Short mmCIF file of C-alpha atoms in Angstrom, two decimals:
data_model
loop_
_atom_site.label_atom_id
_atom_site.label_comp_id
_atom_site.label_asym_id
_atom_site.label_seq_id
_atom_site.Cartn_x
_atom_site.Cartn_y
_atom_site.Cartn_z
CA UNK A 18 93.97 123.50 205.44
CA UNK A 19 95.81 125.30 202.65
CA UNK A 20 93.65 127.51 200.45
CA UNK A 21 93.93 126.75 196.77
CA UNK A 22 94.85 129.86 194.84
CA UNK A 23 93.03 130.73 191.65
CA UNK A 24 95.22 130.79 188.57
CA UNK A 25 94.88 133.65 186.12
CA UNK A 26 94.63 133.01 182.42
CA UNK A 27 97.87 133.36 180.48
CA UNK A 28 97.28 136.90 179.22
CA UNK A 29 96.23 138.20 182.64
CA UNK A 30 99.27 136.55 184.26
CA UNK A 31 101.65 138.10 181.72
CA UNK A 32 100.04 141.51 182.20
CA UNK A 33 100.40 141.27 185.97
CA UNK A 34 104.02 140.15 185.59
CA UNK A 35 104.76 143.19 183.46
CA UNK A 36 103.21 145.42 186.12
CA UNK A 37 105.25 143.75 188.86
CA UNK A 38 108.47 144.22 186.92
CA UNK A 39 107.71 147.91 186.41
CA UNK A 40 107.11 148.38 190.15
CA UNK A 41 110.29 146.50 191.05
CA UNK A 42 112.37 148.46 188.53
CA UNK A 43 111.25 151.78 190.02
CA UNK A 44 112.98 150.80 193.24
CA UNK A 45 110.80 153.00 195.43
CA UNK A 46 109.31 150.19 197.52
CA UNK A 47 110.51 148.53 200.70
CA UNK A 48 112.53 145.34 200.76
CA UNK A 49 109.57 143.49 202.29
CA UNK A 50 107.24 144.67 199.52
CA UNK A 51 109.87 143.81 196.90
CA UNK A 52 110.08 140.26 198.25
CA UNK A 53 106.28 139.92 198.17
CA UNK A 54 106.20 141.12 194.57
CA UNK A 55 109.04 138.78 193.64
CA UNK A 56 107.22 135.83 195.23
CA UNK A 57 104.04 136.72 193.32
CA UNK A 58 106.10 136.95 190.14
CA UNK A 59 107.50 133.47 190.67
CA UNK A 60 103.97 132.07 191.05
CA UNK A 61 102.78 133.89 187.94
CA UNK A 62 105.78 132.63 185.97
CA UNK A 63 104.95 129.06 186.97
CA UNK A 64 101.34 129.57 185.91
CA UNK A 65 102.51 130.88 182.53
CA UNK A 66 104.86 127.95 182.02
CA UNK A 67 102.10 125.49 182.89
CA UNK A 68 99.69 127.21 180.48
CA UNK A 69 102.27 127.09 177.68
CA UNK A 70 103.00 123.41 178.35
CA UNK A 71 99.27 122.61 178.32
CA UNK A 72 98.86 124.45 175.02
CA UNK A 73 101.81 122.58 173.52
CA UNK A 74 100.32 119.26 174.64
CA UNK A 75 96.98 120.15 173.03
CA UNK A 76 98.72 121.03 169.78
CA UNK A 77 100.67 117.74 169.91
CA UNK A 78 97.43 115.81 170.41
CA UNK A 79 95.74 117.62 167.53
CA UNK A 80 98.71 116.92 165.26
CA UNK A 81 98.68 113.25 166.20
CA UNK A 82 94.93 113.00 165.59
CA UNK A 83 95.35 114.53 162.15
CA UNK A 84 98.27 112.23 161.31
CA UNK A 85 100.82 115.02 161.05
CA UNK A 86 104.37 114.87 162.29
CA UNK A 87 105.71 116.20 165.57
CA UNK A 88 106.18 119.87 166.33
CA UNK A 89 109.27 121.58 164.99
CA UNK A 90 110.97 124.62 166.47
CA UNK A 91 109.80 127.94 165.06
CA UNK A 92 112.31 129.69 162.83
CA UNK A 93 111.19 133.28 162.11
CA UNK A 94 113.75 133.55 159.31
CA UNK A 95 112.43 130.59 157.32
CA UNK A 96 109.97 131.14 154.51
CA UNK A 97 106.61 129.40 154.56
CA UNK A 98 106.00 127.55 151.33
#
């Protein structure tokens, strides 16, 4: 039987990813440890992507319930009127 792993919330996953990247960038760990950290990073990245997709779906549902249009891509250079 495969144990189900507990997913971290988005912020915790991003924080752990940042920590993993720092450790990998230092380069003072063994190849085996680097591969373990890389594998953990892949899992955390998937969790983050799933969390972002779930959040986008919730926003889409809320927009539809309120009768608003679909989401549009964010443009940081555009002015809000």
